[in-house]
Coordinates of C-alpha atoms in Angstrom, one line a residue:
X1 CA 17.3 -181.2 -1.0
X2 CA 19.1 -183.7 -2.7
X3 CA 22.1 -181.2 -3.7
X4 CA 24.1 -181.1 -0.5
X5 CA 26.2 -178.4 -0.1
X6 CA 28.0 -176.9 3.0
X7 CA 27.0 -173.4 2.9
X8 CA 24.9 -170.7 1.1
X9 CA 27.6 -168.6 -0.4
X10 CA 30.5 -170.5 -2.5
X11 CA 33.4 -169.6 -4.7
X12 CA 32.7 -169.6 -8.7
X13 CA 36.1 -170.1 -10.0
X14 CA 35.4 -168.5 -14.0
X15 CA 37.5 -165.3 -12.9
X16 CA 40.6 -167.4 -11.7
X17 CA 40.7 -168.6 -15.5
X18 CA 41.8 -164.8 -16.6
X19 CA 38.4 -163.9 -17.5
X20 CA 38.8 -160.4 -18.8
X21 CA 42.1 -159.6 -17.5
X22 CA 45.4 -161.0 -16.8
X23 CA 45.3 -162.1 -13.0
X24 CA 49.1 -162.9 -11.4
X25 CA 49.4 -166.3 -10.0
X26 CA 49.6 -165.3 -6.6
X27 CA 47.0 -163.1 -6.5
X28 CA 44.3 -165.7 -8.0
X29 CA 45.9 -168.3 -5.1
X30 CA 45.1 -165.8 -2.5
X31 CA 41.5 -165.1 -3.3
X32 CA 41.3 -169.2 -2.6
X33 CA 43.2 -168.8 0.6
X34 CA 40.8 -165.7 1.3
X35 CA 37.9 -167.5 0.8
X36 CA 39.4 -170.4 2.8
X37 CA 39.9 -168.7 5.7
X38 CA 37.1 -166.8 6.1
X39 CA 35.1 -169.7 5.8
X40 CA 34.0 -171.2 2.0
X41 CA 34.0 -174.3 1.7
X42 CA 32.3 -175.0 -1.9
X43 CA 34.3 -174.5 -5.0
X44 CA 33.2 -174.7 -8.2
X45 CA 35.2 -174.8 -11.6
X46 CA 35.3 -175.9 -15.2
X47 CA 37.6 -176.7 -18.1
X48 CA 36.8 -173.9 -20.2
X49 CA 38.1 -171.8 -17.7
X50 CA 41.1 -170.4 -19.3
X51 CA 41.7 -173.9 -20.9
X52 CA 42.5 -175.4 -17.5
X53 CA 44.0 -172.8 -15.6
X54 CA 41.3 -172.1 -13.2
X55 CA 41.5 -175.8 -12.2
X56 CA 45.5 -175.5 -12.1
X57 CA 45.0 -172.3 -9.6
X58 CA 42.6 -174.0 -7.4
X59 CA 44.1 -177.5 -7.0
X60 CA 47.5 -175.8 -6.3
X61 CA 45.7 -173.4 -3.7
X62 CA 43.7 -176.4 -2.2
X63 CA 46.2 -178.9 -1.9
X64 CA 47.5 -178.5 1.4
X65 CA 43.6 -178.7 3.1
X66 CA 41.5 -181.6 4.0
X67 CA 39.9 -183.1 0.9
X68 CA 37.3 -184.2 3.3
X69 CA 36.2 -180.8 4.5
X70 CA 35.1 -178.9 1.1
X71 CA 32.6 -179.6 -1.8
X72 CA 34.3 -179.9 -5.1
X73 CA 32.5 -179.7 -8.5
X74 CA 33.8 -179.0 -11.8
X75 CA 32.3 -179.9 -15.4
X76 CA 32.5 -182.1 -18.4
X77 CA 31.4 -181.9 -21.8
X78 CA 34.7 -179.7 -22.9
X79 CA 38.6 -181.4 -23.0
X80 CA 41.5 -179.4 -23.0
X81 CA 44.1 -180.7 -25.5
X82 CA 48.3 -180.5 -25.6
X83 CA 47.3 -178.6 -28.9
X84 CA 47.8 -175.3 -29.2
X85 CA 45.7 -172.3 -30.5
X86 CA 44.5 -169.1 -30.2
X87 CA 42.5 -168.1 -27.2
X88 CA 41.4 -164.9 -28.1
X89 CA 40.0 -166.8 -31.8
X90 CA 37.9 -169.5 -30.5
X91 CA 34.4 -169.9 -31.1
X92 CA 32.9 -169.2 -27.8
X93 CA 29.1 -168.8 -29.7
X94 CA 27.6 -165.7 -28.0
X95 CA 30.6 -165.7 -25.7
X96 CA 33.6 -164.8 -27.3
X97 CA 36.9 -163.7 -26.6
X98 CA 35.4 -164.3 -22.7
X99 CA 38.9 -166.4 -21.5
X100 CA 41.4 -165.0 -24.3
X101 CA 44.1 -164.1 -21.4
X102 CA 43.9 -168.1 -20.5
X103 CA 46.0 -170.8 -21.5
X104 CA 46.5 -171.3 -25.1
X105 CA 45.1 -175.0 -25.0
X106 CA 43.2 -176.4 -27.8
X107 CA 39.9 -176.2 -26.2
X108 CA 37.0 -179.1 -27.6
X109 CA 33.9 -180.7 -27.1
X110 CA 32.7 -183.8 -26.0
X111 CA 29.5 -184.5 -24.5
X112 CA 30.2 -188.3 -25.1
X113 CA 30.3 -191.0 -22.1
X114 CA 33.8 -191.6 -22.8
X115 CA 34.9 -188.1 -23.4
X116 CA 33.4 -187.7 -19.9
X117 CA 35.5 -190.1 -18.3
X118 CA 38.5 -188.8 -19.6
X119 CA 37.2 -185.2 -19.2
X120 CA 37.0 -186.1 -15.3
X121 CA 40.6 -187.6 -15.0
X122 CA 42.0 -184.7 -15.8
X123 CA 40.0 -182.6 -14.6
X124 CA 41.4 -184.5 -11.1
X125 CA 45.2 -184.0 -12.4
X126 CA 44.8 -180.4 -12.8
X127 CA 42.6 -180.1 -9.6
X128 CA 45.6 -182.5 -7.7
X129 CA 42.4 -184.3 -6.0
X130 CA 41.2 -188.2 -6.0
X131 CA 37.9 -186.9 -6.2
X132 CA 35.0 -185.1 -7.3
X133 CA 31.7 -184.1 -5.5
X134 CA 29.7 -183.3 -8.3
X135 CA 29.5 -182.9 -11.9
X136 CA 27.9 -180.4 -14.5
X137 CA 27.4 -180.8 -18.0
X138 CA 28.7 -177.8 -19.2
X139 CA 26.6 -176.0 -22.0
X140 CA 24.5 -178.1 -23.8
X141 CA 22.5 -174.9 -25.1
X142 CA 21.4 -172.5 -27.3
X143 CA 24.3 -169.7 -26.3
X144 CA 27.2 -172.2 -27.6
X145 CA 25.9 -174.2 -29.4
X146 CA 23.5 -172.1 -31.8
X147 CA 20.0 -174.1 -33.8
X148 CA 22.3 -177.2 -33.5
X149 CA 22.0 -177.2 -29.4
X150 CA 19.0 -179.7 -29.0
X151 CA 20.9 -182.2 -30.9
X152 CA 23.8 -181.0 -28.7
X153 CA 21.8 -181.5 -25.4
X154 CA 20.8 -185.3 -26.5
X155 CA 24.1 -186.2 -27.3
X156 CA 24.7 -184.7 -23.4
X157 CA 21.7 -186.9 -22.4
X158 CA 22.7 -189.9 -24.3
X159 CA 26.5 -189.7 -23.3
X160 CA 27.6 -187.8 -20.4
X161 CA 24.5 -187.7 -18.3
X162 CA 24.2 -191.9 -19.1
X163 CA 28.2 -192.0 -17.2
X164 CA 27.4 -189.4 -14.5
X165 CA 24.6 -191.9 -13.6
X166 CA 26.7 -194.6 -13.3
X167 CA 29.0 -192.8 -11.4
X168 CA 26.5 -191.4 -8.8
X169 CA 25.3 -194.7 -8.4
X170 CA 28.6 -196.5 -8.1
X171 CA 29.4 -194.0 -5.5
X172 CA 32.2 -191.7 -7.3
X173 CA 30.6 -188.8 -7.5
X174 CA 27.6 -187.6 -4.9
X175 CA 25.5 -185.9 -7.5
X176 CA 25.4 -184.4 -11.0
X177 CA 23.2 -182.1 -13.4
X178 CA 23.8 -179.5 -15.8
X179 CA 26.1 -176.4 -15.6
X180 CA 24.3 -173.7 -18.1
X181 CA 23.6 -170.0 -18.7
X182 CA 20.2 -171.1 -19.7
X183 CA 16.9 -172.3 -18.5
X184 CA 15.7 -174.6 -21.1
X185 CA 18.2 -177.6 -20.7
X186 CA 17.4 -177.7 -17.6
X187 CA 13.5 -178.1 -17.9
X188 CA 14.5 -181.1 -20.7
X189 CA 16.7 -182.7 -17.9
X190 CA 14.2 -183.1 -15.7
X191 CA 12.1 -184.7 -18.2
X192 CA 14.7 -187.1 -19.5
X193 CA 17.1 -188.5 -16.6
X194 CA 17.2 -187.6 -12.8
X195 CA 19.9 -185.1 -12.2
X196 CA 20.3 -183.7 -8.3
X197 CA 20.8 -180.3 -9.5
X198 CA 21.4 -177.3 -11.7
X199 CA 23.7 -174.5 -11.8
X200 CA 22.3 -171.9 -13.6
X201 CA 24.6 -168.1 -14.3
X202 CA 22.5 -165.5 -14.6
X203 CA 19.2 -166.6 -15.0
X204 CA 18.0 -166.0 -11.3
X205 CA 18.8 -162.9 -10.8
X206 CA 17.4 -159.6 -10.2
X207 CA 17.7 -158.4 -13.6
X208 CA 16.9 -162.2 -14.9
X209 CA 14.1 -164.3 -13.3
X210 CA 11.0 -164.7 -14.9
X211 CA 12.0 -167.6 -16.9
X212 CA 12.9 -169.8 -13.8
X213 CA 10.0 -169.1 -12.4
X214 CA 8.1 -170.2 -14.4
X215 CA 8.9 -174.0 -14.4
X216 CA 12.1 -174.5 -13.3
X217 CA 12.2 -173.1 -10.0
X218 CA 8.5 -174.9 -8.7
X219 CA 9.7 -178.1 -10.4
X220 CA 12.7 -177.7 -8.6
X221 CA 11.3 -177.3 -5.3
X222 CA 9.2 -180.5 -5.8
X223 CA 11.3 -182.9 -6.6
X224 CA 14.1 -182.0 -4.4
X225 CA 16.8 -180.7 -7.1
X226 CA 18.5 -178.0 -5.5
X227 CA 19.8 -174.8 -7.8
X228 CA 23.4 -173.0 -7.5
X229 CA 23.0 -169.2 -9.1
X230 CA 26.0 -168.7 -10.7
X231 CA 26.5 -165.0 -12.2
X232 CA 24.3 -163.6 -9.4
X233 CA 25.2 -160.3 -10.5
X234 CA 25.0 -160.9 -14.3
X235 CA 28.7 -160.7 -15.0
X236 CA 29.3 -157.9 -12.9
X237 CA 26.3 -155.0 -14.1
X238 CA 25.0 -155.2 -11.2
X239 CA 28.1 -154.8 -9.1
X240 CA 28.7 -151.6 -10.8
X241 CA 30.7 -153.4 -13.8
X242 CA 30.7 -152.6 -17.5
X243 CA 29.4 -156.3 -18.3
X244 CA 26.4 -158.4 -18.8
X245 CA 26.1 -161.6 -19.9
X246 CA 30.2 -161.7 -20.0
X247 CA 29.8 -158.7 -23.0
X248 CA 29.7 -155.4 -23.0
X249 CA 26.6 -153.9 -21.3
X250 CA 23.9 -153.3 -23.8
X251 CA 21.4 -149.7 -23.4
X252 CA 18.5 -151.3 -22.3
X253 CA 20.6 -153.6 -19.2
X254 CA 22.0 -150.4 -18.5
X255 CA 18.8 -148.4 -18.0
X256 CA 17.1 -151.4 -16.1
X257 CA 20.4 -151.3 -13.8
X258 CA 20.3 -147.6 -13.4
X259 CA 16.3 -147.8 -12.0
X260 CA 17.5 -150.8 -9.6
X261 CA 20.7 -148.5 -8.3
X262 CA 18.1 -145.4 -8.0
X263 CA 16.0 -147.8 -5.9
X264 CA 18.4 -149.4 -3.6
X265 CA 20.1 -145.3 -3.0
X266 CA 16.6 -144.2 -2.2
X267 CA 16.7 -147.0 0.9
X268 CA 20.2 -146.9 1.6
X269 CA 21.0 -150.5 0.0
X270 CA 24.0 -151.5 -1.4
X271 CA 22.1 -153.0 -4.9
X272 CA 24.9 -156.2 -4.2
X273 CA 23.4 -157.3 -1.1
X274 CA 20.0 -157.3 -2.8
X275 CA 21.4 -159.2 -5.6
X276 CA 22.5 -161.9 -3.5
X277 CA 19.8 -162.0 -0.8
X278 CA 17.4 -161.9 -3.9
X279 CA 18.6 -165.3 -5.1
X280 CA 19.5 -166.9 -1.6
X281 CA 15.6 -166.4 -0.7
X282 CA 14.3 -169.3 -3.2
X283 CA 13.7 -172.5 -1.7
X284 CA 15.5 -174.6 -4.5
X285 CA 18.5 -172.4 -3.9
X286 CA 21.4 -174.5 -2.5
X287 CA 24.1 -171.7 -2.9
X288 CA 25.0 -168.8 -5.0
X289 CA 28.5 -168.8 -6.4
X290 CA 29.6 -165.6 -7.0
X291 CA 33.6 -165.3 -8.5
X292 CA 36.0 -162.9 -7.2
X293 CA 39.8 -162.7 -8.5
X294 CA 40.7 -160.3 -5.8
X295 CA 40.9 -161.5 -1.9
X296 CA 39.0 -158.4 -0.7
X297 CA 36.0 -159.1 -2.6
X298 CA 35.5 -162.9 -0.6
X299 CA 34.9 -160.5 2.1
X300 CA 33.1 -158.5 0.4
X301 CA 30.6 -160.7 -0.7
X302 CA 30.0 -162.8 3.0
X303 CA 29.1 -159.2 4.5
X304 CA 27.0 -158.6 1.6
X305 CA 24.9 -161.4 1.8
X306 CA 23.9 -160.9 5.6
X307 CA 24.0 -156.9 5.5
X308 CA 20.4 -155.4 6.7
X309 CA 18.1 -154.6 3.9
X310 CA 14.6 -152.9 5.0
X311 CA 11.7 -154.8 3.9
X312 CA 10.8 -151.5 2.6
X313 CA 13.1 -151.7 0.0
X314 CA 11.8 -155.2 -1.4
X315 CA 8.3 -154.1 -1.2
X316 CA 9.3 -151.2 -3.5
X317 CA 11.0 -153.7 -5.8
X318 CA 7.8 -155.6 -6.1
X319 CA 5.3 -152.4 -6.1
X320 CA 7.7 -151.2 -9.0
X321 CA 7.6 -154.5 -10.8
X322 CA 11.1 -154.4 -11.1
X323 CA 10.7 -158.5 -9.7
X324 CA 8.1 -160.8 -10.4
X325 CA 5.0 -160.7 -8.5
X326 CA 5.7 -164.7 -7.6
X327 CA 9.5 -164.4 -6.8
X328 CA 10.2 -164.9 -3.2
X329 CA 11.4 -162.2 -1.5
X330 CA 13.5 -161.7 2.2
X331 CA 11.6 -161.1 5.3
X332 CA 8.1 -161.4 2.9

């Protein structure tokens, strides 16, 4: 697999960014520190994250360990400004209000090879690093960006995946590829350049899989681009929150949750586990990332991906059709 990373369970950083709540400084630096010491050693974070302040917790948590013993990726395609505005009124597309406890930043895009140079240096300012391991274009898709997004994703093609090339070649970065909550780009990516990799929220998932499945996941597998499942459990549904797809939960999610709970109760499985053994058990998967703003929950979710799950349990998830017939499955 082309997408090297050091272990199967990383850190997604969105939460540090004051994703739905206010989180206090120290408690955000000591989820990194949790995750530290029991062991993480990928960390992923973006711009858009609270208009910088997910980088600013991270590379102030991270500073004082070896550069040279983590994987470090972050994304372009946004800049965060010295201008000011309203966090709580930008125009996240189906997203909105998702960061509006972050820093009031002007938040902008720019999918352009330049603005992806610049987007990178300070990206490495805020992160207090000299370097990045890989790269994402953030976004270039219909849930942002609206009818407009395939002329969105070739300016992304044409721009920022044209300098992450270079970069990957020149031996800056190790590897690059898109960072979306969609399957589509993806597909187009691998048709139009030769990214190493795709990190993908919420779209391999128990609730969410058949897409990737499809095409995404085989084409995946063959030419060596490895996946990282971001949003393993859907923005928190399926950890028992009161979200999906970073909005409230609609009815028919809710139901769909409720039959997977009744499922995983009936064999005396905590329906987290399953989520992230689900997406752990495809091939193209190089890690799942999912966030925590509490140090507790790092814990929470190492013991949760190795905790016993009777094959029982997936054979009535697959019996049920509550996965796809073709979806790998632990043990199976």
């Amino acid at each position: 697999m082309r997408l090297s990373l050091p272990s199967p369970i990383g850190f997604g950083t969105a939460p540090l960014g004051n994703m739905y709540r206010n989180i206090p400084e120290q408690e955000a630096l000591d989820t990194v520190e949790a995750a530290w010491q029991q062991g993480i050693r990928y960390f992923d974070a973006a711009p858009l994250y609270g208009a910088g302040l997910a980088e600013l917790r991270l590379g102030k948590a991270l500073q004082h360990h070896d550069r040279d013993a983590y994987v470090l990726s972050t994304k372009v395609g946004r800049r965060v400004l010295d201008e000011i505005e309203d966090p709580a009124a930008r125009d996240l597309g189906e997203k909105g209000g998702l960061f509006e406890h972050g820093l009031p930043n002007r938040i902008v895009y720019d999918y352009s090879a330049d603005g992806t140079l610049r987007a990178i240096e300070e990206s490495l300012a805020r992160l207090r690093t000299d370097r990045l391991d890989v790269v994402w274009i953030h976004d270039p898709a219909r849930d942002f960006h609206g009818d407009a997004w395939k002329t969105v994703f070739q300016q992304a093609m044409d721009g920022a995946a044209v300098a992450l090339t270079r970069l990957r070649e020149e031996g800056v970065i190790k590897a690059w590829g898109l960072g979306v909550n969609r399957v589509e780009p993806c597909e187009m990516a691998l048709q139009q350049a030769d990214p190493d990799g795709f990190l993908i929220a919420g779209r391999y998932t128990l609730l969410d899989h058949d897409a990737a499945l499809q095409r995404l996941m085989p084409a995946s597998v063959a030419r060596g681009t490895g996946i990282v499942v971001g949003g393993p459990y859907n923005s928190g549904v399926l950890a028992g929150g009161a979200h999906y797809e970073y909005q409230p939960t609609p009815p028919d999610i809710a139901a769909r949750v409720q039959g997977l709970q009744a499922l995983a109760a009936e064999h005396g499985v905590d329906l987290r586990a399953a989520a992230l053994q689900f997406a752990l058990a495809h091939p193209a998967v190089a890690s799942v990332i999912p966030g925590a703003s509490r140090p507790e929950r790092i814990a929470d979710n190492l013991a949760l991906a190795t905790a016993p799950i009777p094959a029982a349990f997936w054979r009535a998830l697959r019996a049920q059709h509550l996965v796809a017939a073709e979806a790998p499955l632990p043990g199976l």
